[in-house]
Coordinates of C-alpha atoms in Angstrom, one line a residue:
Chain A
X1 CA 122.5 134.7 94.5
X2 CA 122.3 133.8 98.2
X3 CA 124.8 135.6 100.5
X4 CA 125.0 136.1 104.2
X5 CA 124.9 139.9 103.7
X6 CA 121.8 139.6 101.6
X7 CA 120.1 137.4 104.2
X8 CA 121.0 139.7 107.1
X9 CA 120.0 142.9 105.2
X10 CA 116.8 141.6 103.8
X11 CA 115.7 139.9 107.0
X12 CA 115.5 143.4 108.4
X13 CA 114.1 145.0 105.3
X14 CA 111.4 142.4 104.4
X15 CA 108.0 143.4 105.7
X16 CA 107.0 140.1 107.1
X17 CA 104.3 139.7 109.7
X18 CA 104.6 138.5 113.3
X19 CA 106.1 135.2 112.4
X20 CA 108.9 136.9 110.5
X21 CA 109.8 139.2 113.4
X22 CA 109.6 136.3 115.9
X23 CA 112.1 134.5 113.7
X24 CA 114.4 137.5 113.6
X25 CA 114.2 137.8 117.5
X26 CA 114.8 134.0 117.7
X27 CA 117.9 134.3 115.6
X28 CA 119.3 137.3 117.6
X29 CA 118.6 135.7 120.9
X30 CA 120.2 132.5 119.7
X31 CA 123.3 134.3 118.6
X32 CA 123.5 136.1 122.0
X33 CA 123.2 132.8 123.8
X34 CA 125.9 131.2 121.6
X35 CA 128.2 134.2 122.3
X36 CA 127.7 133.8 126.0
X37 CA 128.2 130.0 126.0
X38 CA 131.4 130.4 124.1
X39 CA 132.8 132.9 126.7
X40 CA 131.4 130.8 129.5
X41 CA 133.0 127.5 128.3
X42 CA 136.3 129.3 127.8
X43 CA 136.1 131.1 131.1
X44 CA 135.2 127.9 133.0
X45 CA 138.0 126.0 131.4
X46 CA 140.4 128.5 133.1
X47 CA 139.2 127.2 136.5
X48 CA 141.3 124.1 135.7
X49 CA 144.2 125.5 133.6
X50 CA 144.6 129.1 135.0
X51 CA 142.7 129.5 138.3
X52 CA 143.9 133.1 138.8
X53 CA 142.5 134.0 135.4
X54 CA 139.2 132.4 136.3
X55 CA 138.9 134.5 139.5
X56 CA 139.7 137.6 137.4
X57 CA 137.0 136.7 135.0
X58 CA 134.4 136.1 137.7
X59 CA 135.1 139.6 139.1
X60 CA 134.9 141.1 135.6
X61 CA 131.4 139.6 135.4
X62 CA 130.5 141.5 138.5
X63 CA 131.8 144.8 137.0
X64 CA 128.6 146.9 136.4
X65 CA 128.7 147.3 132.6
X66 CA 129.2 143.6 132.2
X67 CA 126.9 142.6 135.0
X68 CA 124.1 144.6 133.5
X69 CA 124.5 142.5 130.3
X70 CA 123.2 139.6 132.2
X71 CA 119.7 141.1 132.1
X72 CA 119.5 141.0 128.3
X73 CA 121.1 137.6 128.4
X74 CA 118.2 136.4 130.6
X75 CA 115.8 137.9 128.1
X76 CA 117.5 136.1 125.2
X77 CA 117.4 132.7 127.1
X78 CA 113.7 133.1 128.1
X79 CA 112.5 134.3 124.6
X80 CA 114.5 131.7 122.8
X81 CA 113.0 128.9 125.0
X82 CA 109.4 130.1 124.7
X83 CA 109.6 130.7 121.0
X84 CA 111.3 127.4 120.5
X85 CA 108.5 125.6 122.2
X86 CA 106.0 127.5 120.0
X87 CA 107.8 126.5 116.8
X88 CA 108.0 122.9 118.0
X89 CA 104.3 122.8 118.7
X90 CA 103.5 124.3 115.3
X91 CA 105.8 121.8 113.6
X92 CA 104.2 118.8 115.3
X93 CA 100.7 120.1 115.1
X94 CA 100.4 121.6 111.6
X95 CA 96.6 122.0 112.0
X96 CA 97.3 124.7 114.6
X97 CA 98.8 127.0 111.9
X98 CA 95.7 129.2 111.9
X99 CA 96.5 130.3 115.5
X100 CA 100.1 131.2 114.6
X101 CA 99.6 134.9 114.9
X102 CA 98.0 134.5 118.3
X103 CA 100.7 132.1 119.3
X104 CA 103.4 134.8 118.7
X105 CA 101.4 137.2 120.8
X106 CA 101.1 134.6 123.6
X107 CA 104.9 133.9 123.4
X108 CA 105.7 137.6 123.7
X109 CA 103.1 138.0 126.6
X110 CA 104.4 135.0 128.5
X111 CA 108.0 136.2 127.9
X112 CA 107.2 139.7 129.3
X113 CA 105.2 138.4 132.3
X114 CA 108.1 136.1 133.4
X115 CA 111.1 138.3 132.3
X116 CA 110.0 141.6 133.9
X117 CA 109.9 140.4 137.6
X118 CA 113.2 138.4 137.0
X119 CA 114.8 141.5 135.6
X120 CA 113.7 143.6 138.6
X121 CA 115.0 141.0 141.0
X122 CA 118.3 140.8 139.1
X123 CA 118.8 144.6 139.1
X124 CA 118.0 144.9 142.8
X125 CA 120.5 142.1 143.7
X126 CA 123.1 143.9 141.6
X127 CA 122.6 147.2 143.2
X128 CA 122.8 145.6 146.7
X129 CA 126.1 144.0 145.6
X130 CA 127.6 147.3 144.3
X131 CA 126.5 149.0 147.5
X132 CA 128.4 146.4 149.5
X133 CA 131.5 147.1 147.4
X134 CA 131.6 150.8 148.5
X135 CA 133.7 153.2 146.4
X136 CA 135.3 150.4 144.4
X137 CA 132.0 149.4 142.7
X138 CA 132.9 150.9 139.3
X139 CA 136.5 149.9 139.4
X140 CA 137.6 147.5 136.6
X141 CA 139.4 144.4 138.2
X142 CA 143.1 144.7 137.3
X143 CA 144.9 141.5 136.2
X144 CA 147.9 142.4 138.3
X145 CA 145.7 141.9 141.4
X146 CA 145.3 138.2 140.5
X147 CA 148.8 136.7 140.6
X148 CA 149.3 133.2 139.2
X149 CA 149.0 130.4 141.8
Chain B
X1 CA 94.9 160.3 93.5
X2 CA 98.6 160.6 93.0
X3 CA 101.1 157.8 93.3
X4 CA 104.9 158.2 93.8
X5 CA 106.3 155.0 92.4
X6 CA 109.8 153.9 93.3
X7 CA 111.1 151.1 91.1
X8 CA 114.3 149.1 91.5
X9 CA 116.1 149.4 88.1
X10 CA 119.0 147.5 86.7
X11 CA 120.2 147.2 83.1
X12 CA 123.2 144.8 83.0
X13 CA 124.4 146.5 79.7
X14 CA 124.6 149.9 81.3
X15 CA 124.6 149.8 85.1
X16 CA 127.2 148.4 87.4
X17 CA 124.7 148.3 90.2
X18 CA 120.9 148.6 90.8
X19 CA 119.4 152.1 91.3
X20 CA 116.0 153.5 92.3
X21 CA 113.8 155.1 89.6
X22 CA 111.2 157.6 90.8
X23 CA 108.0 158.1 88.9
X24 CA 104.9 160.2 89.7
X25 CA 101.6 159.1 88.3
X26 CA 98.5 161.3 88.4
X27 CA 94.8 160.3 88.1
X28 CA 95.4 156.9 89.7
X29 CA 92.2 155.1 90.7
X30 CA 92.2 153.3 94.1
X31 CA 90.9 150.3 92.2
X32 CA 94.0 150.2 89.9
X33 CA 96.4 147.4 90.4
X34 CA 100.2 147.7 90.9
X35 CA 100.5 146.1 87.4
X36 CA 98.3 148.9 86.0
X37 CA 100.8 151.4 87.4
X38 CA 103.8 149.6 86.1
X39 CA 102.1 149.4 82.6
X40 CA 101.6 153.2 82.7
X41 CA 105.3 153.8 83.6
X42 CA 106.3 151.5 80.8
X43 CA 103.8 152.8 78.2
X44 CA 103.8 156.5 79.1
X45 CA 107.1 157.4 80.8
X46 CA 109.9 154.9 80.2
X47 CA 109.6 152.1 77.7
X48 CA 112.8 150.5 78.8
X49 CA 111.3 149.3 82.1
X50 CA 111.4 145.5 82.0
X51 CA 108.8 143.3 83.8
X52 CA 107.1 140.0 83.3
X53 CA 103.3 139.9 83.0
X54 CA 100.8 137.7 81.1
X55 CA 97.3 137.0 82.2
X56 CA 97.0 140.1 84.6
X57 CA 94.4 138.2 86.6
X58 CA 96.3 136.2 89.2
X59 CA 96.4 133.0 87.3
X60 CA 99.7 132.8 85.5
X61 CA 101.9 133.9 88.4
X62 CA 104.4 135.7 86.2
X63 CA 104.3 139.2 87.9
X64 CA 105.5 138.2 91.4
X65 CA 107.2 141.3 92.9
X66 CA 108.3 142.7 96.2
X67 CA 105.7 145.5 96.8
X68 CA 106.3 147.8 99.7
X69 CA 108.7 145.3 101.2
X70 CA 106.7 142.1 101.0
X71 CA 106.1 139.6 98.1
X72 CA 102.8 139.7 96.1
X73 CA 101.4 139.5 92.6
X74 CA 101.4 143.0 91.0
X75 CA 98.1 142.1 89.2
X76 CA 96.3 141.2 92.5
X77 CA 97.5 144.1 94.6
X78 CA 95.1 147.1 94.5
X79 CA 96.4 150.6 95.1
X80 CA 93.7 150.9 97.9
X81 CA 95.5 148.1 99.9
X82 CA 98.7 150.2 99.9
X83 CA 97.4 153.6 100.6
X84 CA 96.0 155.0 103.8
X85 CA 93.2 156.9 102.0
X86 CA 95.3 160.1 101.5
X87 CA 95.4 161.9 98.2
X88 CA 99.0 160.7 97.6
X89 CA 100.5 157.3 98.1
X90 CA 104.1 156.0 98.0
X91 CA 104.7 152.5 96.5
X92 CA 108.0 150.8 96.3
X93 CA 108.6 147.9 93.9
X94 CA 111.6 145.6 93.8
X95 CA 112.3 142.2 92.1
X96 CA 111.8 139.1 94.3
X97 CA 114.7 138.1 96.4
X98 CA 117.3 135.3 96.1
X99 CA 117.2 135.0 92.3
X100 CA 119.5 136.7 89.9
X101 CA 118.2 139.9 88.4
X102 CA 118.3 139.7 84.6
X103 CA 116.9 143.2 84.1
X104 CA 114.9 145.6 86.2
X105 CA 112.0 143.5 87.7
X106 CA 112.8 140.3 85.8
X107 CA 114.7 137.5 87.7
X108 CA 116.1 134.3 86.5
X109 CA 113.5 131.7 87.4
X110 CA 115.6 128.7 86.3
X111 CA 117.0 127.8 89.8
X112 CA 113.4 127.9 91.1
X113 CA 112.2 125.7 88.3
X114 CA 115.1 123.2 88.9
X115 CA 113.8 122.8 92.5
X116 CA 110.3 122.3 91.2
X117 CA 111.5 119.6 88.8
X118 CA 113.6 117.9 91.6
X119 CA 110.5 116.8 93.5
X120 CA 109.1 114.8 90.6
X121 CA 105.9 117.0 90.2
X122 CA 103.9 114.5 88.2
X123 CA 101.7 111.5 88.8
X124 CA 103.6 108.2 89.3
X125 CA 101.8 105.0 89.3
X126 CA 103.1 101.9 87.5
X127 CA 100.5 99.5 88.6
X128 CA 97.9 98.3 86.0
X129 CA 94.8 100.5 85.6
X130 CA 91.5 99.4 87.0
X131 CA 89.8 96.4 85.3
X132 CA 87.3 98.6 83.5
X133 CA 90.3 100.5 82.0
X134 CA 88.9 103.8 83.1
X135 CA 90.1 106.3 85.8
X136 CA 91.5 105.4 89.2
X137 CA 88.8 106.4 91.6
X138 CA 89.4 108.4 94.7
X139 CA 87.1 109.2 97.6
X140 CA 86.1 112.8 98.3
X141 CA 88.0 112.6 101.6
X142 CA 91.2 111.4 99.9
X143 CA 90.9 114.2 97.3
X144 CA 90.3 116.8 100.0
X145 CA 93.6 115.8 101.7
X146 CA 95.7 117.6 99.0
X147 CA 93.2 120.0 97.6
X148 CA 94.9 123.1 99.0
X149 CA 98.3 122.3 97.4
X150 CA 96.8 121.8 94.0
X151 CA 96.2 125.6 93.8
X152 CA 99.9 126.6 93.3
X153 CA 100.7 128.7 90.2
X154 CA 104.5 128.6 90.6
X155 CA 104.8 132.4 91.0
X156 CA 107.7 132.0 93.5
X157 CA 106.2 134.5 96.0
X158 CA 106.6 131.9 98.8
X159 CA 110.1 130.6 98.0
X160 CA 111.6 134.1 97.6
X161 CA 110.0 135.4 100.8
X162 CA 111.9 132.6 102.8
X163 CA 115.0 133.6 104.7
X164 CA 116.3 130.0 104.4
X165 CA 116.2 130.4 100.6
X166 CA 118.0 133.8 100.8
X167 CA 120.6 132.2 102.9
X168 CA 121.1 129.1 100.6
X169 CA 119.7 128.8 97.1
X170 CA 120.2 125.0 97.3
X171 CA 117.1 124.9 99.6
X172 CA 114.3 123.4 97.6
X173 CA 112.0 126.0 99.0
X174 CA 108.3 126.2 99.9
X175 CA 106.9 126.0 96.4
X176 CA 108.7 122.7 95.5
X177 CA 107.6 121.2 98.9
X178 CA 104.0 122.3 98.2
X179 CA 104.2 120.4 94.9
X180 CA 105.8 117.4 96.7
X181 CA 102.9 117.6 99.2
X182 CA 100.3 117.6 96.4
X183 CA 101.5 114.2 95.2
X184 CA 102.7 112.6 98.5
X185 CA 99.2 113.0 99.9
X186 CA 97.5 111.8 96.7
X187 CA 96.1 108.3 97.5
X188 CA 96.5 107.2 93.8
X189 CA 100.2 108.1 93.6
X190 CA 103.0 105.7 94.2
X191 CA 106.1 107.9 94.1
X192 CA 106.0 109.2 97.6
X193 CA 109.2 107.4 98.7
X194 CA 111.2 109.1 95.8
X195 CA 109.8 112.5 96.7
X196 CA 110.4 112.1 100.4
X197 CA 114.1 111.3 99.6
X198 CA 114.4 114.7 98.0
X199 CA 112.5 116.8 100.5
X200 CA 114.0 114.8 103.4
X201 CA 117.5 115.7 102.3
X202 CA 119.9 118.3 103.8
X203 CA 118.4 121.0 101.7
X204 CA 114.8 119.8 102.0
X205 CA 112.1 120.6 104.6
X206 CA 114.4 120.7 107.6
X207 CA 115.7 124.1 106.3
X208 CA 112.2 125.5 107.0
X209 CA 112.2 127.7 110.2
X210 CA 108.4 128.0 110.5
X211 CA 108.4 131.8 110.1
X212 CA 105.2 131.9 107.9
X213 CA 106.4 134.4 105.4
X214 CA 105.5 131.9 102.6
X215 CA 101.9 131.6 104.0
X216 CA 101.6 135.4 104.1
X217 CA 103.0 135.9 100.6
X218 CA 101.0 133.2 98.8
X219 CA 98.5 135.0 96.4
X220 CA 96.5 131.8 96.2
X221 CA 96.2 131.6 100.0
X222 CA 97.7 128.1 100.2
X223 CA 98.5 127.1 103.7
X224 CA 102.2 126.6 102.7
X225 CA 103.8 126.4 106.2
X226 CA 101.2 123.8 107.2
X227 CA 101.9 121.8 104.1
X228 CA 105.7 121.9 104.9
X229 CA 104.9 120.8 108.5
X230 CA 102.8 117.9 107.2
X231 CA 105.7 116.7 105.0
X232 CA 108.1 117.1 108.0
X233 CA 105.6 114.9 110.0
X234 CA 105.6 112.2 107.3
X235 CA 109.4 112.2 107.4
X236 CA 109.4 112.0 111.2
X237 CA 106.7 109.4 111.6
X238 CA 106.8 107.5 108.3
X239 CA 103.0 107.7 108.2
X240 CA 101.1 109.5 105.5

């Protein structure tokens, strides 16, 4: 009776408590990191095999819609790390289970305290970069501008 | 008060897929249980509604259902817990997840029981009994070590609230691990190695993602996630 569709649908429909929603957030952030790492490994491999494609990709990453995506990526990395530590502690110290609800609140609090300043710094740095680019800031890098070397 | 009851219905002889049945019940007391409401639907409105129930007092564990989105026993869930105090309340009832629906709210419990049987849920000790031929004595501290996990009534609320079980029905599930814990931590039992082999396998405790749905769902308030973590610890350290 188990299916992937059932698991995804019911993970959202099930009215679990804080531990359930932390688990959902952990899965989503984990998938976001996996997606980024896949793109990152492929893109970095291009530095060796197709250097012109690598340069094109680096400029695509600086294109505003993609660059802004780095902020939720940072959120995913931070949350996944903090929640992973929380789960490891609860697994190694089962006697702490009574504090699990508080531990999810602490994890979210710690995440927000660290993520918000980082997000602000990242956003300001991006704006400064786009100002430096002048009128071309929203222009999508064209592959034809990166000839093979 | 009035209750608008939504029940997930499915008759394999007539329906190609499940559907929602809506029933309005008047003169409901806030002290009524969800099982009382289901009985009223079955006895007064639609006799074809299929559900399991037996003791109706939270002991037999046969009426585990998904009530307003989360697993619970119908006989232990009061209407007052599901309503905000208004004159009308909406309650939604579905069968538990991850097991095949036989009819309406009845699911096939056999895969769940197969997992239960797989952890050898019985006392194993082949050594000779004490010289006086009477019981094998145990200290109060040793008995307390597994007291919590003796309370399980095999209702399946925990196992069917677990996303790892929804994703893969081969996962032994929280209930079977609770049963394994009950005997692994029993100082008189000698079958721990065999049980640890089962729960330490690919579809054993390592499928647990520590999301505490099982602990929240348990009608007996067993510290299920804690028991699973203790079994994980035994597997990791080799020490009971």
